[in-house]
Short mmCIF file of C-alpha atoms and ligand atoms in Angstrom, two decimals:
data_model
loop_
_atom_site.label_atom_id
_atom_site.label_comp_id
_atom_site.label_asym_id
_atom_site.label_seq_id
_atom_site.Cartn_x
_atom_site.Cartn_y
_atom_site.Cartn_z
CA UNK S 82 -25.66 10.71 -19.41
CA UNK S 83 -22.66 12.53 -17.75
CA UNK S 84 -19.56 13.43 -19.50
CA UNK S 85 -16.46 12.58 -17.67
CA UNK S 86 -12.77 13.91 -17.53
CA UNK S 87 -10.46 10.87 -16.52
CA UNK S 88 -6.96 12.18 -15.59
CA UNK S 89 -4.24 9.26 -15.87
CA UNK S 90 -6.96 7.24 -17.40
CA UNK S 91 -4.23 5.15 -19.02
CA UNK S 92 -2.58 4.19 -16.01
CA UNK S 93 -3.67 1.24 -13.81
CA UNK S 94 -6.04 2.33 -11.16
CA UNK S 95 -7.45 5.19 -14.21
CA UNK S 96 -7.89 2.94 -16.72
CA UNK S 97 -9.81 0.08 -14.45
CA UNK S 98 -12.03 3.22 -13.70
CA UNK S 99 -12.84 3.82 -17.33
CA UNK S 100 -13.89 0.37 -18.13
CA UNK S 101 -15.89 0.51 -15.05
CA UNK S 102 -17.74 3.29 -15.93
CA UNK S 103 -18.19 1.59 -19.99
CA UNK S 104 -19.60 -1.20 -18.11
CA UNK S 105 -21.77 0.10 -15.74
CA UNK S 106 -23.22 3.13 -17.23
CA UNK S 107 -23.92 5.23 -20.67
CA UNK S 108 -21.36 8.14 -19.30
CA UNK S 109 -19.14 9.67 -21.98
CA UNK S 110 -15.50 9.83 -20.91
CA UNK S 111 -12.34 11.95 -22.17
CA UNK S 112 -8.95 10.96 -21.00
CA UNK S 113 -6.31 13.11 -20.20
CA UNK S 114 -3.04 11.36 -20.22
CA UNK S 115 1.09 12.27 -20.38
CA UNK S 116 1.70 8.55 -21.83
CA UNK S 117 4.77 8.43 -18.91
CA UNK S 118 6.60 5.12 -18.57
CA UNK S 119 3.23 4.39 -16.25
CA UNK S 120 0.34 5.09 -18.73
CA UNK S 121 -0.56 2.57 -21.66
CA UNK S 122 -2.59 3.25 -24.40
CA UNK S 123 -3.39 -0.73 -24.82
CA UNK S 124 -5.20 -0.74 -21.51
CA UNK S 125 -8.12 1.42 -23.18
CA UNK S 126 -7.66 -0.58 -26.41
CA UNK S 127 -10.60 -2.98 -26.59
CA UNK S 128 -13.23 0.07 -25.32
CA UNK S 129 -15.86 1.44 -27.71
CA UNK S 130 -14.33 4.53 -29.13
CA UNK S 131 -18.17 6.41 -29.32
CA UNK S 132 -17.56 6.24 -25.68
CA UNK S 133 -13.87 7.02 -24.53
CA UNK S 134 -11.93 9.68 -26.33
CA UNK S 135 -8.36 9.76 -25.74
CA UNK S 136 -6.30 13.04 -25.46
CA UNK S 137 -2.57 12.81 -25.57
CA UNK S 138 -1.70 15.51 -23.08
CA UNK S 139 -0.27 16.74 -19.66
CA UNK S 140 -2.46 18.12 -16.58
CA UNK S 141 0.49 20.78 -16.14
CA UNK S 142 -0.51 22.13 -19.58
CA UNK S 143 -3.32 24.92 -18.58
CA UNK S 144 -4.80 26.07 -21.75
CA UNK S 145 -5.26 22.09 -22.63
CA UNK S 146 -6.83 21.60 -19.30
CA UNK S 147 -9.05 24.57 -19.32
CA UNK S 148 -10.43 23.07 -23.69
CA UNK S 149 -11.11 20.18 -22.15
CA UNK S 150 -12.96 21.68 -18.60
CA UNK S 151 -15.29 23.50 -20.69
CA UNK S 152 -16.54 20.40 -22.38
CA UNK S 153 -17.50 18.16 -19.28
CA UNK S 154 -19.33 17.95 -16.11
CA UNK S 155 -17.29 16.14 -14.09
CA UNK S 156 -13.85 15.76 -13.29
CA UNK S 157 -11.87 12.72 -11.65
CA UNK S 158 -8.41 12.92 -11.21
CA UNK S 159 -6.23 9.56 -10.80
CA UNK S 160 -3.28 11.25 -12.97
CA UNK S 161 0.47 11.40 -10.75
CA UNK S 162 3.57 9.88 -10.27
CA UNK S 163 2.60 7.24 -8.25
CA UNK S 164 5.79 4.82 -7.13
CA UNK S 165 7.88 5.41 -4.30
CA UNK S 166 10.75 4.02 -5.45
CA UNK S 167 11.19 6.19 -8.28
CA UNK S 168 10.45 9.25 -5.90
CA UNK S 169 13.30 8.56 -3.65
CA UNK S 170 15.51 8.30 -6.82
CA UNK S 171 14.17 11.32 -8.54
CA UNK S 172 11.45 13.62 -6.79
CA UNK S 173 10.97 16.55 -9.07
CA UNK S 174 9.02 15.06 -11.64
CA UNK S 175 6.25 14.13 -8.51
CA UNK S 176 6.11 17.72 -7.74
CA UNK S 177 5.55 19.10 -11.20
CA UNK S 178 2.88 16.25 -11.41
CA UNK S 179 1.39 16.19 -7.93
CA UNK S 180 1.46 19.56 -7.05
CA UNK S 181 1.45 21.44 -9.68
CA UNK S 182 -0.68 19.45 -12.33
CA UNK S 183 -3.29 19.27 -9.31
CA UNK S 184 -3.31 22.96 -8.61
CA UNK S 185 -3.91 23.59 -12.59
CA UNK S 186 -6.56 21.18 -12.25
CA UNK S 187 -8.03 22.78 -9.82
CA UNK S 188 -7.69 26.29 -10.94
CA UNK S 189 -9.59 24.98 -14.05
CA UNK S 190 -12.09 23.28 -11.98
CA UNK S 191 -12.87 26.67 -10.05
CA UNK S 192 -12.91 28.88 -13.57
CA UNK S 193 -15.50 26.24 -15.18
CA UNK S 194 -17.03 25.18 -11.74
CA UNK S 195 -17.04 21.65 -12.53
CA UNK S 196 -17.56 18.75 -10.40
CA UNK S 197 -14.41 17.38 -9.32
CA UNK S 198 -13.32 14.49 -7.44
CA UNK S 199 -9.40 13.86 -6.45
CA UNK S 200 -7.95 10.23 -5.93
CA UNK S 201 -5.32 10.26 -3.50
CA UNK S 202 -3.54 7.04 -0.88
CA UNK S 203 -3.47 6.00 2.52
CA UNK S 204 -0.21 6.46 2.26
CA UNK S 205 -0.89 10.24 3.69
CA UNK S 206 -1.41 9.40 7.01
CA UNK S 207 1.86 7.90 7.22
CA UNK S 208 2.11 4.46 9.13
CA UNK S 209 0.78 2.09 11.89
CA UNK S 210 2.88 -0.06 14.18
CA UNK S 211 2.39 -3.63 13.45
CA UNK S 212 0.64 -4.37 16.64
CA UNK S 213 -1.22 -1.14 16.74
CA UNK S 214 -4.92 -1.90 17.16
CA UNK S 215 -5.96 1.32 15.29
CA UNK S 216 -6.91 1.91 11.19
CA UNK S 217 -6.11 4.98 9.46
CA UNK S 218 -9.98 6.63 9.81
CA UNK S 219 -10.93 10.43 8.28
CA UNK S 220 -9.85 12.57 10.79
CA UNK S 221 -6.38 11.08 11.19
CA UNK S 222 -3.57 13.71 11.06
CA UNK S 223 -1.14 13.71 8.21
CA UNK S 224 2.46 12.27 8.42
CA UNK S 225 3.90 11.09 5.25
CA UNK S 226 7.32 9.64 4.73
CA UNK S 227 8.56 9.59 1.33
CA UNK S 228 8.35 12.66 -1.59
CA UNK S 229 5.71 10.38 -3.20
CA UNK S 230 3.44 10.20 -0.14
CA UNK S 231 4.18 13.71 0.83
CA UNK S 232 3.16 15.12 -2.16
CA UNK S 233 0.05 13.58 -2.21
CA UNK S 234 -0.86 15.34 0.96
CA UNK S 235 0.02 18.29 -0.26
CA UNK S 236 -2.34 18.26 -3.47
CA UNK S 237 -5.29 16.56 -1.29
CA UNK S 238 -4.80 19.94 0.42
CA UNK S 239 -4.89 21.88 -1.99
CA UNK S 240 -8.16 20.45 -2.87
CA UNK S 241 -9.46 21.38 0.51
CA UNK S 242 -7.95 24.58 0.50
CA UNK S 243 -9.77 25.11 -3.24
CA UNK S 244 -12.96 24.01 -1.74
CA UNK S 245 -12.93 26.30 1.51
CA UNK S 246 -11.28 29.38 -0.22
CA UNK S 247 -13.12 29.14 -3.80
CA UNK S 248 -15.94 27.06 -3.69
CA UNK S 249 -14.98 24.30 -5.70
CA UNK S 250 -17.07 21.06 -5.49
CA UNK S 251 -14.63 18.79 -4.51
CA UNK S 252 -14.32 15.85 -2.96
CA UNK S 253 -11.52 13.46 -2.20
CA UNK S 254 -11.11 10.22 -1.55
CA UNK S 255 -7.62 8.22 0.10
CA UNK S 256 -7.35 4.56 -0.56
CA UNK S 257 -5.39 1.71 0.61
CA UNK S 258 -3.59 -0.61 -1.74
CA UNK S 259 -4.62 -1.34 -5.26
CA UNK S 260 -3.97 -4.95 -7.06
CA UNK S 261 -5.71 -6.25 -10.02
CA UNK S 262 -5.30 -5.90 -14.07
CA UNK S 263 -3.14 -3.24 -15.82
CA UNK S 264 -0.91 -2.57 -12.97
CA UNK S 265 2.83 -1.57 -13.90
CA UNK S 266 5.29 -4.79 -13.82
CA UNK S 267 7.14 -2.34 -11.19
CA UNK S 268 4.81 -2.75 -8.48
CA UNK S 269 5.25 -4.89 -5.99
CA UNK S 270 2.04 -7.91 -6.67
CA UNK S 271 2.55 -7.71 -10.25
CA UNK S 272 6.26 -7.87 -10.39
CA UNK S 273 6.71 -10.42 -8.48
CA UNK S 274 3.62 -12.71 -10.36
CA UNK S 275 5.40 -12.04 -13.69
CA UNK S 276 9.07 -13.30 -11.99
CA UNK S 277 7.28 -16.30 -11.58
CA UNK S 278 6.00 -16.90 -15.05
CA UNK S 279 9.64 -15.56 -16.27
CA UNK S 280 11.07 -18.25 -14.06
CA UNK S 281 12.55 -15.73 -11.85
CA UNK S 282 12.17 -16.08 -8.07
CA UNK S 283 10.18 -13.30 -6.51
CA UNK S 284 11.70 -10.75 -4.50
CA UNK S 285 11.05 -9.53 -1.25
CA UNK S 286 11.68 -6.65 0.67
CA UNK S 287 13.22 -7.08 3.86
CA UNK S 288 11.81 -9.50 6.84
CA UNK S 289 8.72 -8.72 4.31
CA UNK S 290 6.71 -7.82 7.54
CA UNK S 291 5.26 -4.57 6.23
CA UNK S 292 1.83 -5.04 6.18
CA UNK S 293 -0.83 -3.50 3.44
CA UNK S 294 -4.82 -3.36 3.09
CA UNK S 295 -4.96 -4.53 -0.44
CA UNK S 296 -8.02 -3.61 -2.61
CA UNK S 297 -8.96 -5.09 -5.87
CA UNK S 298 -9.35 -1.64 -8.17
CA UNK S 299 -12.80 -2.62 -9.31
CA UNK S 300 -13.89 -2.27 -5.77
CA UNK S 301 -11.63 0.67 -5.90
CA UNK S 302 -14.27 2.15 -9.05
CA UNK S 303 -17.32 1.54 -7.31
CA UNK S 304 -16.21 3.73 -4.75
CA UNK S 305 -15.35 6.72 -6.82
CA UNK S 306 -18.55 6.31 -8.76
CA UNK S 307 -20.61 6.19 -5.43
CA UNK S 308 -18.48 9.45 -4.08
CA UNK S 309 -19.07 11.41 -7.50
CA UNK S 310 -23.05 10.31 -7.15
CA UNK S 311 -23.82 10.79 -3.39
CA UNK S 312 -20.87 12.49 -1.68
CA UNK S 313 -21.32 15.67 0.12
CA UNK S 314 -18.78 17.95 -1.21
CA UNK S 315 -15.46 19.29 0.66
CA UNK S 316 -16.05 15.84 2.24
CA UNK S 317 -12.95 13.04 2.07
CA UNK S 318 -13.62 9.25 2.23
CA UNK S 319 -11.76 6.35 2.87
CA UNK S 320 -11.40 3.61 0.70
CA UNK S 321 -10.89 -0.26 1.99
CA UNK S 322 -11.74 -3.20 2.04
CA UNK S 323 -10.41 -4.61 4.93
CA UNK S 324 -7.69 -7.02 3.56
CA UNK S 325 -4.47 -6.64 5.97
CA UNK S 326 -2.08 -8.68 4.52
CA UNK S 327 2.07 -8.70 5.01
CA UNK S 328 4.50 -8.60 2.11
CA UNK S 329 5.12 -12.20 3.23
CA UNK S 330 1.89 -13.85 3.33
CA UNK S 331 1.49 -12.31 -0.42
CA UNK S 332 4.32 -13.40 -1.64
CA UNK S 333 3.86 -16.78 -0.92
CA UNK S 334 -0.13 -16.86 -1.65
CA UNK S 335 1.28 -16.15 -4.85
CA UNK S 336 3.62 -19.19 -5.23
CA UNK S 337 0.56 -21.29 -3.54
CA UNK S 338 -1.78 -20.08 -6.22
CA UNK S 339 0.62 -20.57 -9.44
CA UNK S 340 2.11 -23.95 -7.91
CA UNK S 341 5.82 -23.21 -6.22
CA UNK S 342 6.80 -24.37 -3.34
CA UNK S 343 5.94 -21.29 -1.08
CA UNK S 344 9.47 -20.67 0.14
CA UNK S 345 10.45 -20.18 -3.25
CA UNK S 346 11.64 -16.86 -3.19
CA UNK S 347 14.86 -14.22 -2.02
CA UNK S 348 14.91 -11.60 0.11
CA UNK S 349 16.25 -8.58 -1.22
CA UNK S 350 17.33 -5.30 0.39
CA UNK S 351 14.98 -3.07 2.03
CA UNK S 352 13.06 -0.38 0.66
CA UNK S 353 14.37 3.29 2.61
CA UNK S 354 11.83 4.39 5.26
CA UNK S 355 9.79 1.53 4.74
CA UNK S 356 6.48 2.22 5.78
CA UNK S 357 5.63 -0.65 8.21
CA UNK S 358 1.46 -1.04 8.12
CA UNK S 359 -1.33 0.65 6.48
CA UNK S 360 -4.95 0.11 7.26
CA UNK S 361 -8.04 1.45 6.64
CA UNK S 362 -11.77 1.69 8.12
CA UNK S 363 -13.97 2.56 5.89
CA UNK S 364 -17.00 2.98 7.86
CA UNK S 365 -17.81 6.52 7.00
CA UNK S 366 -18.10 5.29 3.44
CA UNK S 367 -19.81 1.96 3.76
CA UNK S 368 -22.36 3.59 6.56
CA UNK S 369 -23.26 7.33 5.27
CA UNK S 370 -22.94 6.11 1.10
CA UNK S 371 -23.99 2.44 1.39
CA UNK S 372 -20.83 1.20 -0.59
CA UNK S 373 -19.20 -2.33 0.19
CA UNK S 374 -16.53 -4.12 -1.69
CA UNK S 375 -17.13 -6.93 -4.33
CA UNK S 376 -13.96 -8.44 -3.91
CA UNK S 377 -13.97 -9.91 -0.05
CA UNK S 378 -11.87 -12.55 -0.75
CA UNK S 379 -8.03 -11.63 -1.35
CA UNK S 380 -6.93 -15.34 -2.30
CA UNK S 381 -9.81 -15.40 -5.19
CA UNK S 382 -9.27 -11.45 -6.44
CA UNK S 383 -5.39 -12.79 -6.45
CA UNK S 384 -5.93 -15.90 -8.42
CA UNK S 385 -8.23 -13.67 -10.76
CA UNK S 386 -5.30 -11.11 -10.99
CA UNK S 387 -2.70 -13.85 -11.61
CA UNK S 388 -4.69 -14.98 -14.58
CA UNK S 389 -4.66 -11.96 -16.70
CA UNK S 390 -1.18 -11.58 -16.54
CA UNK S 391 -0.51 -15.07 -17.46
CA UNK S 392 -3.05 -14.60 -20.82
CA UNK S 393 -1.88 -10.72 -21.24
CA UNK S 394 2.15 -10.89 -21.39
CA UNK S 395 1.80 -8.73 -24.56
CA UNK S 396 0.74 -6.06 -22.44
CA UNK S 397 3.43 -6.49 -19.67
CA UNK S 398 6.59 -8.07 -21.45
CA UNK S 399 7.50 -4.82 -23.24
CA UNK S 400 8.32 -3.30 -19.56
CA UNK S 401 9.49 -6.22 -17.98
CA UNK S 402 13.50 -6.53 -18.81
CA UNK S 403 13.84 -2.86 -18.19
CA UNK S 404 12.26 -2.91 -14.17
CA UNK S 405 13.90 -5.49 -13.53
CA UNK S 406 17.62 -4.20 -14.63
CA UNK S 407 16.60 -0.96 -12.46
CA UNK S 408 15.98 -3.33 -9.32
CA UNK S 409 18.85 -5.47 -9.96
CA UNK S 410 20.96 -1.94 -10.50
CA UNK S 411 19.95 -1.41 -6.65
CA UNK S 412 20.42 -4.81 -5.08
CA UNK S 413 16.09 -5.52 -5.33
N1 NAD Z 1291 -1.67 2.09 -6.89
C1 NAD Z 1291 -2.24 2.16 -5.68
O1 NAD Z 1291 -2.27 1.17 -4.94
C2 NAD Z 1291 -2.92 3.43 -5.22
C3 NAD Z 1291 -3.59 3.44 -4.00
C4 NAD Z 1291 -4.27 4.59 -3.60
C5 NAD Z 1291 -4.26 5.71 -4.41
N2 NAD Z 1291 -3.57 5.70 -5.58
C6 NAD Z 1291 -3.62 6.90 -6.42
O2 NAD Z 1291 -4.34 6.56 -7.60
C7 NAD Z 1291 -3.86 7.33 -8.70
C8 NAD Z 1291 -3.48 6.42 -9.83
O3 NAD Z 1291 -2.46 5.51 -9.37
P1 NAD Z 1291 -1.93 4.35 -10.32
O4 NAD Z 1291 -1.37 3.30 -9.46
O5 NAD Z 1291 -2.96 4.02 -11.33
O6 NAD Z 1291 -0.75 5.12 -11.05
P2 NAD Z 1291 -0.03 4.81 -12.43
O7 NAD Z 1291 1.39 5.27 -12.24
O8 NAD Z 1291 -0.27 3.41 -12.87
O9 NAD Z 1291 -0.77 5.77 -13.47
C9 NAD Z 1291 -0.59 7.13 -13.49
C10 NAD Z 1291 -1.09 7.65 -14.83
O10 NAD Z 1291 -0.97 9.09 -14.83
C11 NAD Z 1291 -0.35 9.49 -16.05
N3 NAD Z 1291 0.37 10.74 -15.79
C12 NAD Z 1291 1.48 10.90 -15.02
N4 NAD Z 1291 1.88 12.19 -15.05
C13 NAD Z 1291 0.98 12.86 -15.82
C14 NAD Z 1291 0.84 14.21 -16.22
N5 NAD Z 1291 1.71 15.15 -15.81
N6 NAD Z 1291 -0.21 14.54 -17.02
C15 NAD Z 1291 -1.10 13.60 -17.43
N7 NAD Z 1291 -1.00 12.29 -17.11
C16 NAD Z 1291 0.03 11.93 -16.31
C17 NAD Z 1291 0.56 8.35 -16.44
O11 NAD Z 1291 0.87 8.36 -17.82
C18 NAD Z 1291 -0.28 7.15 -16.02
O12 NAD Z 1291 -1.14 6.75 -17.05
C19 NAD Z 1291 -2.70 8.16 -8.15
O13 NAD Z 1291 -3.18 9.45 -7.85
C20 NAD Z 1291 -2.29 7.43 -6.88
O14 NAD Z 1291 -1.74 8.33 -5.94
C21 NAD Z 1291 -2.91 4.59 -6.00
#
């Protein structure tokens, strides 16, 4: 039995990474969570409290972080400000998160020398052309384009930088796109699922020719959990699972799936410095760890997806009127 610090546990990809690890092992996990507009207590609600304990607190708060460090063996950190739309509103608060709650992190992590593994995004490396036959891979350089992205790269370097100059036994891992249960209304899959079950017609960016790799976040778990078990440390991994999809063809899988007609929706102004494609080869991690993805099919982890939020708007509705007043505030 390990005992686990979860960063941003009650946030979306976090909190599908604690009930992973309830369900598929005896761990013991602490979660360290601000409670932002992003993080909700009621995703860790029905989990058996002689297994999670929650701790209402911020990863820029050192003398917290270094209390909790000393009780643990491992460390995985999922907590930031993670949309990119709020970034290019109002950066600062993805700096004092990104940057400088993963440096304190880190220091802590090099003081206690704990295990510690950082979650970052694809979103790093910048993007692809849409007709460019390459994938994001491990050794691709880094070019992000928005405050969110680019500070990101600057705490998975940090990481490295911890690892080369200190020792620390860190890994990280950069993944593509997440979808599946407890994501924030905001985001783009479960936004526009929830317009439809308001009656509101989904929205779409632009031409909606930006293309993603979606991942379901379970197969995102398994990942981390095979990178804290057999990754070799100062190593970085990719995380996909090969589903290329454009904001188009999701958009109207999702009408398809909860009955519209698949034209059904607007088209909305585009996002700045739109990021057209993102994609991902995993290889390193499916060949040196032996990981591979649960979810292969995108239609049936989408219909899955759709299906919690139609029996859990008590978890979503409280958020709901308020995103979509900000989006409607900027012509989205
Ligand atoms: N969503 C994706 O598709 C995706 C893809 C790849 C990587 N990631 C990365 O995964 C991680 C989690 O993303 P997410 O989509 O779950 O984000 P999220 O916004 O849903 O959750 C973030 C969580 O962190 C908490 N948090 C924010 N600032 C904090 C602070 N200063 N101290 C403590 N807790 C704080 C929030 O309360 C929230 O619970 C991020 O590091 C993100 O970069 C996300």
């Amino acid at each position: 039995m390990s005992r686990l610090l979860v960063t941003g546990g009650a946030g979306f990809i976090g909190s599908n990474f604690v009930h992973h690890v309830v369900e598929t092992s005896d761990d013991h996990v602490t979660v360290l969570d601000a409670l932002t507009y992003a993080g909700n207590r009621a995703s860790l609600a029905d989990l058996p409290e002689d297994r999670v304990t929650f701790v209402h607190g911020d990863i820029t708060d050192a003398a917290l972080v270094d209390e909790l460090f000393a009780d643990v063996d491992a460390v995985v950190h999922y907590a930031a400000e993670s949309h990119n739309d709020n970034s290019l509103h109002d950066p600062r608060p993805f700096l004092d998160t990104n940057i400088i709650g993963t440096y304190t992190l880190l220091e802590a992590a090099r003081k206690h020398d704990r295990r510690f593994h950082h979650i970052s995004t694809d979103e790093v490396y910048g993007d692809l052309e849409l007709d460019d036959p390459e994938r994001f891979t491990e050794s691709t350089p880094y070019n992000p384009s928005s405050p969110y992205s680019s500070t990101k790269a600057g705490s998975d370097l940090l990481v490295r930088a911890w690892v080369r100059s200190f020792g620390v036994q860190a890994t990280i891992s950069n993944c593509s796109n997440n979808y599946g249960p407890y994501q924030h209304v905001e985001k783009f899959i479960p936004r526009q699922i929830t317009n439809v079950i308001r009656g509101i017609r989904p929205k779409l960016y632009g031409a909606g020719e930006n293309v993603r790799d979606w991942i379901h976040a379970d197969d995102h778990s398994s990942a981390v959990s095979t990178i804290l078990a057999k990754g070799e440390i100062g190593e970085t991994y990719l995380i996909g699972a090969d589903g290329e999809k454009n904001n188009k063809q999701v958009v109207e899988l999702i009408l398809q799936l909860m009955g519209q007609p698949v034209d059904a929706y607007d088209h909305v102004t585009d996002r700045a410095g739109h990021d057209l494609r993102y994609a991902i080869d995993s290889t390193r991690l499916r060949t040196e760890l032996g990981w591979t993805p649960r979810f292969s099919d995108f239609a049936a982890g989408l219909a899955d997806t759709i299906d919690w939020y139609r029996s859990h708007e008590d978890w979503w509705a409280p958020s709901k009127d308020g995103v979509e007043a900000f989006y409607a505030s900027k012509g989205q």
